[in-house]
CSV table of N, CA and C and ligand atoms in Angstrom, one decimal:
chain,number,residue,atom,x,y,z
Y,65,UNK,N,168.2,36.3,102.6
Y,65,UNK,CA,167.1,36.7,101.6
Y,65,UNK,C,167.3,38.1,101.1
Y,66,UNK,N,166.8,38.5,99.7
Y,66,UNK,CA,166.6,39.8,99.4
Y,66,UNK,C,165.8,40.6,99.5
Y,67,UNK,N,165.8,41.7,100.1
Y,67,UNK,CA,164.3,42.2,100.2
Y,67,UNK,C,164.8,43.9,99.4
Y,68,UNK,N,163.2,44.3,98.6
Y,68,UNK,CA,163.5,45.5,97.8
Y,68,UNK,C,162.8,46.7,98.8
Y,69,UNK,N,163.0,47.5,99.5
Y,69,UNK,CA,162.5,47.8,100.2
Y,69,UNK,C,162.6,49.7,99.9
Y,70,UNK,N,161.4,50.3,99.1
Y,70,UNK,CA,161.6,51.7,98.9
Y,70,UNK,C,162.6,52.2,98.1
Y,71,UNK,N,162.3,50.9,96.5
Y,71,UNK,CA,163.4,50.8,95.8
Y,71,UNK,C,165.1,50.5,95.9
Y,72,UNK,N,165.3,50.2,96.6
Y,72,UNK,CA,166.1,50.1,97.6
Y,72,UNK,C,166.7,48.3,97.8
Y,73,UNK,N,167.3,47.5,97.0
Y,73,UNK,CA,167.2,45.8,98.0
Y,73,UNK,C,168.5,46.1,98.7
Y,74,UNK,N,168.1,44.8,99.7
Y,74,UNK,CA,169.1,44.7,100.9
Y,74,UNK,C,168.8,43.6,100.6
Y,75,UNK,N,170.5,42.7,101.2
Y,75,UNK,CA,170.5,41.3,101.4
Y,75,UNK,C,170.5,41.3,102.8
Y,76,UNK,N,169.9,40.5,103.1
Y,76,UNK,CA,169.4,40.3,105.4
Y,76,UNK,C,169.3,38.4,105.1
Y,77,UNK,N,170.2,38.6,106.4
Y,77,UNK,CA,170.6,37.1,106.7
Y,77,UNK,C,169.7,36.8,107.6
Y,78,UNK,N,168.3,36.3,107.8
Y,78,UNK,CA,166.9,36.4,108.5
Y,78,UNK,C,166.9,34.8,109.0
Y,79,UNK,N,166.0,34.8,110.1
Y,79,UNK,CA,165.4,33.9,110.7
Y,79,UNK,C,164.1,33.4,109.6
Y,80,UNK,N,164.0,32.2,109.0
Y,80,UNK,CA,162.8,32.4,107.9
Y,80,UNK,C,161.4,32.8,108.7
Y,81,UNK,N,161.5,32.8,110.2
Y,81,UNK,CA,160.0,33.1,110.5
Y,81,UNK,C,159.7,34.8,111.2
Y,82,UNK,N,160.9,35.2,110.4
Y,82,UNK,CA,161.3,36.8,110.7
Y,82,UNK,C,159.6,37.6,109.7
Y,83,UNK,N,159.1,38.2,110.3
Y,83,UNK,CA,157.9,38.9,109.8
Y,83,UNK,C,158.7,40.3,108.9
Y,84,UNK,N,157.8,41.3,108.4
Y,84,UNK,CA,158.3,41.7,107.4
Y,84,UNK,C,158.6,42.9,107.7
Y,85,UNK,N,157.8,43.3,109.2
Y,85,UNK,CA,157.8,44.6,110.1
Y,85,UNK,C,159.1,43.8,111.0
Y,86,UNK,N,159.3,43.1,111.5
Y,86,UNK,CA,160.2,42.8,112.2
Y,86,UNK,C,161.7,43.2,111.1
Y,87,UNK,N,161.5,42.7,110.2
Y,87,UNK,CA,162.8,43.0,108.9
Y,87,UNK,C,162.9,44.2,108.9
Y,88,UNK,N,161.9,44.9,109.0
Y,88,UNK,CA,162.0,46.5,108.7
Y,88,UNK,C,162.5,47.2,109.8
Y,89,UNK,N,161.8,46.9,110.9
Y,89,UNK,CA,161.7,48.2,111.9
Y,89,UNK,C,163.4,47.5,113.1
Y,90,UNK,N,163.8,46.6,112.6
Y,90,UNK,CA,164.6,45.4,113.6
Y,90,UNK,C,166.1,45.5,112.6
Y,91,UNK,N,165.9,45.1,111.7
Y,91,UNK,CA,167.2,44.6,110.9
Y,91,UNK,C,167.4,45.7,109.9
Y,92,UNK,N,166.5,46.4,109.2
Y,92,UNK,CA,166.4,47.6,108.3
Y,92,UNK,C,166.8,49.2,108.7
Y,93,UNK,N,166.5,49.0,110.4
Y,93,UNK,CA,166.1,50.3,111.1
Y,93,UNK,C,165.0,51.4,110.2
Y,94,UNK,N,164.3,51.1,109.7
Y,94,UNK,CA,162.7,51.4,109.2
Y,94,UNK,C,162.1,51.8,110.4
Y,95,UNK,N,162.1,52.3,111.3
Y,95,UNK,CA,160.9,52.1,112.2
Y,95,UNK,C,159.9,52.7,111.9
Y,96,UNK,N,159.5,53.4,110.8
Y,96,UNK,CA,158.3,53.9,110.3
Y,96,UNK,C,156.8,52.9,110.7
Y,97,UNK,N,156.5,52.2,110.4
Y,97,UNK,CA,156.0,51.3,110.4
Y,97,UNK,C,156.0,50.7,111.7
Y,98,UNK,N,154.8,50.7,112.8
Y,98,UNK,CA,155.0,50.4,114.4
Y,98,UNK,C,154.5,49.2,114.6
Y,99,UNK,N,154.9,48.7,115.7
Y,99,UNK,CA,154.5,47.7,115.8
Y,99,UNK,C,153.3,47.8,117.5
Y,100,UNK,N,151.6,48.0,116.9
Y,100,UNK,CA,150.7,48.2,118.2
Y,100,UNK,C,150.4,46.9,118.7
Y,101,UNK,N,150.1,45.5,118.1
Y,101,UNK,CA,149.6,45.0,118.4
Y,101,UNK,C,150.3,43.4,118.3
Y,102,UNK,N,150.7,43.3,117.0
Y,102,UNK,CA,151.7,42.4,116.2
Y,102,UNK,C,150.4,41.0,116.0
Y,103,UNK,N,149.2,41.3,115.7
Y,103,UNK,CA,148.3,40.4,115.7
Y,103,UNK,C,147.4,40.9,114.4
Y,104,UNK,N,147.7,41.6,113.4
Y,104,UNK,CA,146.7,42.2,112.5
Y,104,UNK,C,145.8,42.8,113.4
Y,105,UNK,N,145.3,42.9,114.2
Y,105,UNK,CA,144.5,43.8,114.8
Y,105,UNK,C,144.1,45.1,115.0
Y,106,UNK,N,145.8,46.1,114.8
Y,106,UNK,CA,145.6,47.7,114.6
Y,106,UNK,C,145.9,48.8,113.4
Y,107,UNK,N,146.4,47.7,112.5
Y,107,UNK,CA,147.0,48.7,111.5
Y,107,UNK,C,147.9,49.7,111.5
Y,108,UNK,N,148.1,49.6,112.8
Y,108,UNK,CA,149.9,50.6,113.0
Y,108,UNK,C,151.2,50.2,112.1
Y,109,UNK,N,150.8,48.9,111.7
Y,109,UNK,CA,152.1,48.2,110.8
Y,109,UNK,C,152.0,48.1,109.1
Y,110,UNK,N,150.6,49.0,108.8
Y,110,UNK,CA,150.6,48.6,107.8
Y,110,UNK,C,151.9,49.4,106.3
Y,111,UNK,N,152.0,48.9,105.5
Y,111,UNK,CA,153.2,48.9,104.8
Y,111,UNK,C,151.8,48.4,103.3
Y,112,UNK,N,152.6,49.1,102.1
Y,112,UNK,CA,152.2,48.8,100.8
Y,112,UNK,C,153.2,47.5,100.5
Y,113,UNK,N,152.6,46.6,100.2
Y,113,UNK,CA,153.6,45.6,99.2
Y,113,UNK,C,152.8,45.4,97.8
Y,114,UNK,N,153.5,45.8,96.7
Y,114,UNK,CA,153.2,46.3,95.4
Y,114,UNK,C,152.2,47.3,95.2
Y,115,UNK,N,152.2,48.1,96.0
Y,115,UNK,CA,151.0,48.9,96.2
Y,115,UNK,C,149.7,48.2,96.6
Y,116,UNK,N,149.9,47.3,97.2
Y,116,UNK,CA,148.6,46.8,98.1
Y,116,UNK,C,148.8,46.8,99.6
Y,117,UNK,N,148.2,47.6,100.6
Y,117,UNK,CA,148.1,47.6,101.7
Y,117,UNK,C,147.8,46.1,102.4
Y,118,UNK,N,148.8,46.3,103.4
Y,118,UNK,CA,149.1,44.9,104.3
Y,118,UNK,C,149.7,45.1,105.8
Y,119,UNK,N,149.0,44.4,107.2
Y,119,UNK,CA,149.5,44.4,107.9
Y,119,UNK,C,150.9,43.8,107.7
Y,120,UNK,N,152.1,44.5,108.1
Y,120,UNK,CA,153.3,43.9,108.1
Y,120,UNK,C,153.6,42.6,108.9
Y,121,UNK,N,153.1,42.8,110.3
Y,121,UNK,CA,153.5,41.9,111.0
Y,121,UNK,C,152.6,40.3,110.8
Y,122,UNK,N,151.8,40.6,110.0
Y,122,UNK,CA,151.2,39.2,109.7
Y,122,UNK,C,152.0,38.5,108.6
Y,123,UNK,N,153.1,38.8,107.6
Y,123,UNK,CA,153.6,38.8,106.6
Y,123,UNK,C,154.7,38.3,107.0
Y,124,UNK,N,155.1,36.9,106.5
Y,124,UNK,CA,156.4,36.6,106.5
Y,124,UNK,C,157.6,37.2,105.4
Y,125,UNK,N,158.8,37.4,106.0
Y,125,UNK,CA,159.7,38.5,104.8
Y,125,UNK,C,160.1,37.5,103.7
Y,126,UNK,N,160.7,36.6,104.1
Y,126,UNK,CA,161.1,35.2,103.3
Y,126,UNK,C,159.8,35.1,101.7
Y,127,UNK,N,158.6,35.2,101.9
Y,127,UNK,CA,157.6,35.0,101.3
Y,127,UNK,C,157.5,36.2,100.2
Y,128,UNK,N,158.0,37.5,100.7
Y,128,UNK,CA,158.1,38.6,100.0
Y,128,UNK,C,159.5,39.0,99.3
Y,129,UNK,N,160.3,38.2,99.0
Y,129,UNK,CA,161.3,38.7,98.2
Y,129,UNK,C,161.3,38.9,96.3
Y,130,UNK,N,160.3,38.9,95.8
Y,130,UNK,CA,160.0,39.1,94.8
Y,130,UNK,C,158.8,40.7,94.9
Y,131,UNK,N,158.7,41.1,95.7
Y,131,UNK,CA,157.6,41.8,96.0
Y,131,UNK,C,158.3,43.4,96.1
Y,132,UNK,N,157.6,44.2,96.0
Y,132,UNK,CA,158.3,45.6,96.5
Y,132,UNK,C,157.2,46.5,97.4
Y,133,UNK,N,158.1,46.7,98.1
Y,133,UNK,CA,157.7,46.8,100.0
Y,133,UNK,C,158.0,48.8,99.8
Y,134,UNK,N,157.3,49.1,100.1
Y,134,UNK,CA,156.8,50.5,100.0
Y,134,UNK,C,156.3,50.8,101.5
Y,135,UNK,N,157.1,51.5,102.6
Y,135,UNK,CA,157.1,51.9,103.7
Y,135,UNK,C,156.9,53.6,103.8
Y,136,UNK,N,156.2,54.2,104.9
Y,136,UNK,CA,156.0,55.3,104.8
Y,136,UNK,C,157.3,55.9,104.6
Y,137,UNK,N,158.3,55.8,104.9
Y,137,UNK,CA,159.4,56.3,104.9
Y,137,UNK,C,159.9,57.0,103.4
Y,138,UNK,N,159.3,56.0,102.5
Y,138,UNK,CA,159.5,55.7,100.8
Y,138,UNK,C,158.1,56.8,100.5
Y,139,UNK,N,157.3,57.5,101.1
Y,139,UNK,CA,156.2,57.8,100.3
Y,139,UNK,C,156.4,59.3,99.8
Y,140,UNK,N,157.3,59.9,100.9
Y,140,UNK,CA,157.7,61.3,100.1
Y,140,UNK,C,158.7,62.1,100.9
Y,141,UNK,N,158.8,63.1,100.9
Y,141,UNK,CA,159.9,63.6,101.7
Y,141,UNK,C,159.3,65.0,102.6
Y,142,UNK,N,160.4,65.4,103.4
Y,142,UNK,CA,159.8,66.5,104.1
Y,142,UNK,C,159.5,67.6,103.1
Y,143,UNK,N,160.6,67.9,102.2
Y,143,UNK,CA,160.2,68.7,101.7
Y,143,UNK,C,159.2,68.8,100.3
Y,144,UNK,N,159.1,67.5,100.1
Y,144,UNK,CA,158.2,67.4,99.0
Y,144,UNK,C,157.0,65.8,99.3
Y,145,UNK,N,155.9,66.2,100.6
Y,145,UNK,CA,155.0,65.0,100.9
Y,145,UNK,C,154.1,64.4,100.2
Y,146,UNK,N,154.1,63.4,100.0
Y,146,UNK,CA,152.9,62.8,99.5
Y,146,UNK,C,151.4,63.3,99.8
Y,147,UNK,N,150.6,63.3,98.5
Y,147,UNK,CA,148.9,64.0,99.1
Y,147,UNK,C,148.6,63.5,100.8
Y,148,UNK,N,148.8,62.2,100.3
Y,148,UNK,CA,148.1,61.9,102.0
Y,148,UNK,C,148.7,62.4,103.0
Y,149,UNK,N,150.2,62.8,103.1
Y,149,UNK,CA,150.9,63.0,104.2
Y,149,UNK,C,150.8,64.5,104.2
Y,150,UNK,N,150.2,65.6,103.1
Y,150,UNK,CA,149.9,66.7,103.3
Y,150,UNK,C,148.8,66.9,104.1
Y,151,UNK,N,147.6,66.1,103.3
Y,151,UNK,CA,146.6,66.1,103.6
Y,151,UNK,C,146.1,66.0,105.2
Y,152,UNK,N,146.7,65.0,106.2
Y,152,UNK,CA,147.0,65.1,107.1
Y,152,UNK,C,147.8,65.6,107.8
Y,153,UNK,N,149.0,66.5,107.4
Y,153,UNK,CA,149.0,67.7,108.0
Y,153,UNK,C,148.6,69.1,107.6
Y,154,UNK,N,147.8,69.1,106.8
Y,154,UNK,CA,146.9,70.0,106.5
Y,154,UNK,C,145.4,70.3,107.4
Y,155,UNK,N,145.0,69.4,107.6
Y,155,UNK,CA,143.7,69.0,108.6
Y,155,UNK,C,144.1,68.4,109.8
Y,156,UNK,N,145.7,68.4,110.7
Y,156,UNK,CA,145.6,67.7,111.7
Y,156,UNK,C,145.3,66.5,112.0
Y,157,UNK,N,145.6,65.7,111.2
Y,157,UNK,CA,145.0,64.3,111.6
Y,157,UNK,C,145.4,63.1,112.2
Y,158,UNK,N,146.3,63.7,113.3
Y,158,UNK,CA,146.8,63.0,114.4
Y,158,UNK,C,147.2,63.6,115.6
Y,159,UNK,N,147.6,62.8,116.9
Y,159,UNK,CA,147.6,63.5,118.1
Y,159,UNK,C,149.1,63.1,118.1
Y,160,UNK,N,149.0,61.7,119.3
Y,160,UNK,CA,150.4,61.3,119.3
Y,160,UNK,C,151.4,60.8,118.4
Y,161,UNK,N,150.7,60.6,116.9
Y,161,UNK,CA,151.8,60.1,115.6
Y,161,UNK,C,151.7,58.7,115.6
Y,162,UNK,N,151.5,58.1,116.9
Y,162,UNK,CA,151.7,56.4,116.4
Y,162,UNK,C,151.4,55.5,115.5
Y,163,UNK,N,149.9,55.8,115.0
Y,163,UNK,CA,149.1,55.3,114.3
Y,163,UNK,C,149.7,55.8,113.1
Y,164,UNK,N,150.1,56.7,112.8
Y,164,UNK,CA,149.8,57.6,111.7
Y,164,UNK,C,151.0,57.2,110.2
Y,165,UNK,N,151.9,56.7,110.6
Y,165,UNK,CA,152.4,55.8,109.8
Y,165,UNK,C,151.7,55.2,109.0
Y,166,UNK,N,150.8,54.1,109.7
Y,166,UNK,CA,150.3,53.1,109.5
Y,166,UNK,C,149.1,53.6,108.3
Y,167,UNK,N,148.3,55.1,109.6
Y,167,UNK,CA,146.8,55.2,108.6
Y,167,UNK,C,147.3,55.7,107.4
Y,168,UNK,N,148.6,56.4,107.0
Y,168,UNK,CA,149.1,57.3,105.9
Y,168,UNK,C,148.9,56.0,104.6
Y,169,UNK,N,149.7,54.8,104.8
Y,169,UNK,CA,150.2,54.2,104.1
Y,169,UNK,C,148.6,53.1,103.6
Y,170,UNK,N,147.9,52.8,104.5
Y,170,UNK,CA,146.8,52.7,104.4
Y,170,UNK,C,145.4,53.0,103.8
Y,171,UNK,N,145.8,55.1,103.5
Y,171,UNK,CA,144.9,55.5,102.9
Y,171,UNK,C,145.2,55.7,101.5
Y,172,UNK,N,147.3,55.6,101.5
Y,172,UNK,CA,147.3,55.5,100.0
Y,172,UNK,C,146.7,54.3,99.5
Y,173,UNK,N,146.9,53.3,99.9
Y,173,UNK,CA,146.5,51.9,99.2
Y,173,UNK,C,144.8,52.0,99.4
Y,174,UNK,N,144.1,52.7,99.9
Y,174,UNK,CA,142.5,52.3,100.1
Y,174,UNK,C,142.3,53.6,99.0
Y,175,UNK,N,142.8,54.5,98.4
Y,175,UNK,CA,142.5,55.3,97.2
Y,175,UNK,C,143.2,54.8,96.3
Y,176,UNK,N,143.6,54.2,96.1
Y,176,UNK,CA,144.6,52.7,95.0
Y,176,UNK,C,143.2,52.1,94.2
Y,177,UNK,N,142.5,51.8,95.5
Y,177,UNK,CA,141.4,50.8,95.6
Y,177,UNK,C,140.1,50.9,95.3
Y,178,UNK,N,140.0,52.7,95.7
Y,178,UNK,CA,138.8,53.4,95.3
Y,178,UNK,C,138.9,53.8,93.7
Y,179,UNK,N,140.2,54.2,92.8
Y,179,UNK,CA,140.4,54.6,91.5
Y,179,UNK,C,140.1,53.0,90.8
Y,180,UNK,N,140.1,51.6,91.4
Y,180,UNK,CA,140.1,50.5,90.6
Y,180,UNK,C,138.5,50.3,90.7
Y,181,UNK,N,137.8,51.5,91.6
Y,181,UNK,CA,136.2,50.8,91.8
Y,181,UNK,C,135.8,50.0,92.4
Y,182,UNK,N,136.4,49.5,93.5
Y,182,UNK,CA,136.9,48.2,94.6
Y,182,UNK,C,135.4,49.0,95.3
Y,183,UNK,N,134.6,48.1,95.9
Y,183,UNK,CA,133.3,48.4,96.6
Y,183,UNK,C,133.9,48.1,98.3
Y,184,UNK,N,133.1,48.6,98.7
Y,184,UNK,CA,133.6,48.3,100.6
Y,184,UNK,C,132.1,47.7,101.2
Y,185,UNK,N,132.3,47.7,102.4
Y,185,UNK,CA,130.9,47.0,102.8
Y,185,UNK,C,129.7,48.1,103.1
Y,186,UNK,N,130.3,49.6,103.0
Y,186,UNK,CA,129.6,50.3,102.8
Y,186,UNK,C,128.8,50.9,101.7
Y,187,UNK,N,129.9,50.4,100.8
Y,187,UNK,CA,128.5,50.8,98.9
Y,187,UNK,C,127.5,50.3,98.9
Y,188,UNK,N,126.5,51.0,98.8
Y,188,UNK,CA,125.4,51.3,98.4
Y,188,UNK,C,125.2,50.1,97.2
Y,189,UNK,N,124.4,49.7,96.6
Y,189,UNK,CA,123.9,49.5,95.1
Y,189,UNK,C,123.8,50.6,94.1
Y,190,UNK,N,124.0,50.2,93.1
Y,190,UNK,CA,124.6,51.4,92.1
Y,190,UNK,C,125.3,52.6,92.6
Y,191,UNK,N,126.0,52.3,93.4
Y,191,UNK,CA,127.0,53.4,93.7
Y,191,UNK,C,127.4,54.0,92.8
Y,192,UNK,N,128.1,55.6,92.5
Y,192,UNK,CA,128.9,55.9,91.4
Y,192,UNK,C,130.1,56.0,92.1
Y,193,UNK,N,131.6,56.7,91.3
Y,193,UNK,CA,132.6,56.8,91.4
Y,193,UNK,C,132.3,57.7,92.7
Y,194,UNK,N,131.9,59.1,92.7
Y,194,UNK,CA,131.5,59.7,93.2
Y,194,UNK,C,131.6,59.6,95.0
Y,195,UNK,N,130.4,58.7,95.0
Y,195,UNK,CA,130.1,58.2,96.2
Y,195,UNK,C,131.1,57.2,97.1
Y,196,UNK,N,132.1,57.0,96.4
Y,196,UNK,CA,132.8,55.9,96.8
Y,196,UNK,C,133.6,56.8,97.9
Y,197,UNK,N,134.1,57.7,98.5
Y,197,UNK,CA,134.2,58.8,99.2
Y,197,UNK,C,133.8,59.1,99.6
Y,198,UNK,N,132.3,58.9,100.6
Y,198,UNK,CA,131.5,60.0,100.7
Y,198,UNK,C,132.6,59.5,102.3
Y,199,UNK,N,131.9,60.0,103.4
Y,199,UNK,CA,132.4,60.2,105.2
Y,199,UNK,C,132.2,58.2,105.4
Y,200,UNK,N,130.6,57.9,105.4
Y,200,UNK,CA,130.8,56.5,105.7
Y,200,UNK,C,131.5,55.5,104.9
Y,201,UNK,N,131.7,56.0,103.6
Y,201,UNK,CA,133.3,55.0,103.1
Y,201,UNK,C,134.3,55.4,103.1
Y,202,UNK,N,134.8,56.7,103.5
Y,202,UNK,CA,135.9,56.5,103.9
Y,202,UNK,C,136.5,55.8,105.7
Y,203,UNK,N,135.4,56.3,106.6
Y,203,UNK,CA,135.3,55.9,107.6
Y,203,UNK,C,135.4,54.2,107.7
Y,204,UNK,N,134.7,53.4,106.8
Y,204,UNK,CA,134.6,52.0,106.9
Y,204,UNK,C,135.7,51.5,106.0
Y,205,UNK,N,136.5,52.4,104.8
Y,205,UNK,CA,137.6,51.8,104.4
Y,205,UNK,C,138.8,51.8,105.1
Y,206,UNK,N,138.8,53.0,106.1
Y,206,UNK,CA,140.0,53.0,106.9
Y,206,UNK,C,139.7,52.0,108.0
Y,207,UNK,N,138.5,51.4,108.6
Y,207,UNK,CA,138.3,50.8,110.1
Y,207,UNK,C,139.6,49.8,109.9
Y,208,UNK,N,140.1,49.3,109.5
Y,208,UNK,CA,141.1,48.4,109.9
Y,208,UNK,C,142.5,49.0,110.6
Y,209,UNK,N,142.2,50.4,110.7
Y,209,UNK,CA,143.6,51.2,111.2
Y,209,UNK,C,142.7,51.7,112.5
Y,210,UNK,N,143.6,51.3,113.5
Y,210,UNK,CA,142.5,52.3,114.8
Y,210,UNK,C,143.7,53.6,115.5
Y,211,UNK,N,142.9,54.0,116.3
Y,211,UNK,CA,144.1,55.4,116.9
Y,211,UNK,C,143.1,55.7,117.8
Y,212,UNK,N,144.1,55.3,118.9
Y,212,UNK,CA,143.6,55.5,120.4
Y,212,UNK,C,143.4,57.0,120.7
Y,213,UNK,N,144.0,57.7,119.8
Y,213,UNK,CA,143.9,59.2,120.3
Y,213,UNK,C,142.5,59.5,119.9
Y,214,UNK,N,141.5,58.8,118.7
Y,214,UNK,CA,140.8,59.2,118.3
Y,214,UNK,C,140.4,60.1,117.8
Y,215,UNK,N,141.9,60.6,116.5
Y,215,UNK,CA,141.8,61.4,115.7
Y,215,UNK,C,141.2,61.4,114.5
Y,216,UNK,N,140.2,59.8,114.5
Y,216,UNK,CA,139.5,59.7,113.2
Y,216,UNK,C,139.0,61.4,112.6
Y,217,UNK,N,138.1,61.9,113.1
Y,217,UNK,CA,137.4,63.1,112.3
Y,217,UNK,C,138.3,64.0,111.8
Y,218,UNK,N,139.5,64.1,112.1
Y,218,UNK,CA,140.6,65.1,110.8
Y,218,UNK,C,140.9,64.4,110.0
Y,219,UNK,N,140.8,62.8,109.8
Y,219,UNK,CA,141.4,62.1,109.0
Y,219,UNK,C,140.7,62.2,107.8
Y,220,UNK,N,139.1,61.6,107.7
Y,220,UNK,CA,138.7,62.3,106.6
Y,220,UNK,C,138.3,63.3,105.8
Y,221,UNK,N,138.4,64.8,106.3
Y,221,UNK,CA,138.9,65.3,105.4
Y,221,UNK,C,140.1,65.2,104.6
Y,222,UNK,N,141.1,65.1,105.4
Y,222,UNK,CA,142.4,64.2,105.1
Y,222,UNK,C,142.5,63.9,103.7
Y,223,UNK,N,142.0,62.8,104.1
Y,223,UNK,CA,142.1,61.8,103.0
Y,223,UNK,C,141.5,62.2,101.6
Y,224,UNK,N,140.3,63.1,102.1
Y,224,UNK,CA,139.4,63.8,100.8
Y,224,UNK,C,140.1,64.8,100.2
Y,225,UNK,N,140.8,65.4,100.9
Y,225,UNK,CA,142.0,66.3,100.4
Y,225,UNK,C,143.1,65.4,99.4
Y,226,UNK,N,143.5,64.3,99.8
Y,226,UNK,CA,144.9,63.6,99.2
Y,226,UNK,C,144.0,63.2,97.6
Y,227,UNK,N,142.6,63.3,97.7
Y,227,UNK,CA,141.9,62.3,97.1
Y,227,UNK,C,141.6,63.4,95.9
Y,228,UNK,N,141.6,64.1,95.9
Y,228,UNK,CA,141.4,65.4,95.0
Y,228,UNK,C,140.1,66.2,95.0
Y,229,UNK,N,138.9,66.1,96.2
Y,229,UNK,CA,138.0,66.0,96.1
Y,229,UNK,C,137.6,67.3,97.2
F,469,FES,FE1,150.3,44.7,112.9
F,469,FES,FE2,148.8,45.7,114.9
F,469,FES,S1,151.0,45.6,114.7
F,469,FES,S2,148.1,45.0,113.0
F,470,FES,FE1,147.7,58.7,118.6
F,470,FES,FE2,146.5,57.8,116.4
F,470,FES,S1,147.3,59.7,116.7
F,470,FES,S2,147.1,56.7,118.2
């Protein structure tokens, strides 16, 4: 199968029930992208595919070869980081790193989501643009990413930093 991975295709001679974090972090050497749980459950695996945030390991690769797979690895460089990846190291917003892959790649795609006006289960009725960032949405847009270190409270500034705000 082909996979485009950080602009980038590779041809990978795969098992078809090979997941898409296993392609990456296994056959790609990507290990950007961790593998906490391998059950959608932590968000350590998440990866952009077309710029939409996705647990990887829920994701068959086979299924994604028309797609472009955007790994933290692809989001910027040391010397020149993406807002989010400043942003959190600007405000500290991690301990041990594990998670942080995952929440990086995560918060690009959940400000992807907030610029389209996408509601969360925390908007309000008549929300404005505005509000769509306040602490409890950004808190409730990230809950799908967890971090045992419980570096949530640097994260949102973080993110309000990457976010221009
Ligand atoms: Fe994919 Fe936990 S490893 S959600
Ligand atoms: Fe350690 Fe989040 S920084 S799990």
């Amino acid at each position: 199968m082909r996979l485009t991975v950080n602009g980038v295709e590779h041809d990978l001679d795969l098992d078809p029930r090979t997941t898409v974090l296993d392609a990456l972090r296994e056959h790609l050497g990507l290990t950007g992208a961790k593998k906490g749980c391998d059950h959608g459950q932590c968000g350590a695996c998440t990866v952009l595919l077309d710029g939409r945030r996705v647990n990887s390991c829920l994701v068959l690769a086979v299924a994604q070869q028309d797609t472009e797979i955007t790994t933290i690895e692809g989001l910027g460089s040391e010397a020149e980081p993406h807002p989010v990846q400043r942003g959190f190291l600007d405000h500290d917003g991690f301990q041990c790193g594990y998670c942080t892959p995952g929440q990086i790649c995560s918060a690009v795609g959940m400000l992807d989501e907030v610029a389209r006006g996408w509601p969360s289960a925390a908007t309000q009725p008549g929300a404005g643009e505005a509000d769509l960032l306040s602490d409890a949405e950004i808190r409730e847009r990230m809950s799908g990413n967890l971090c045992r270190c419980g570096a949530y409270p640097n994260m949102v500034p973080a993110i309000r930093q990457a976010a221009g705000r």
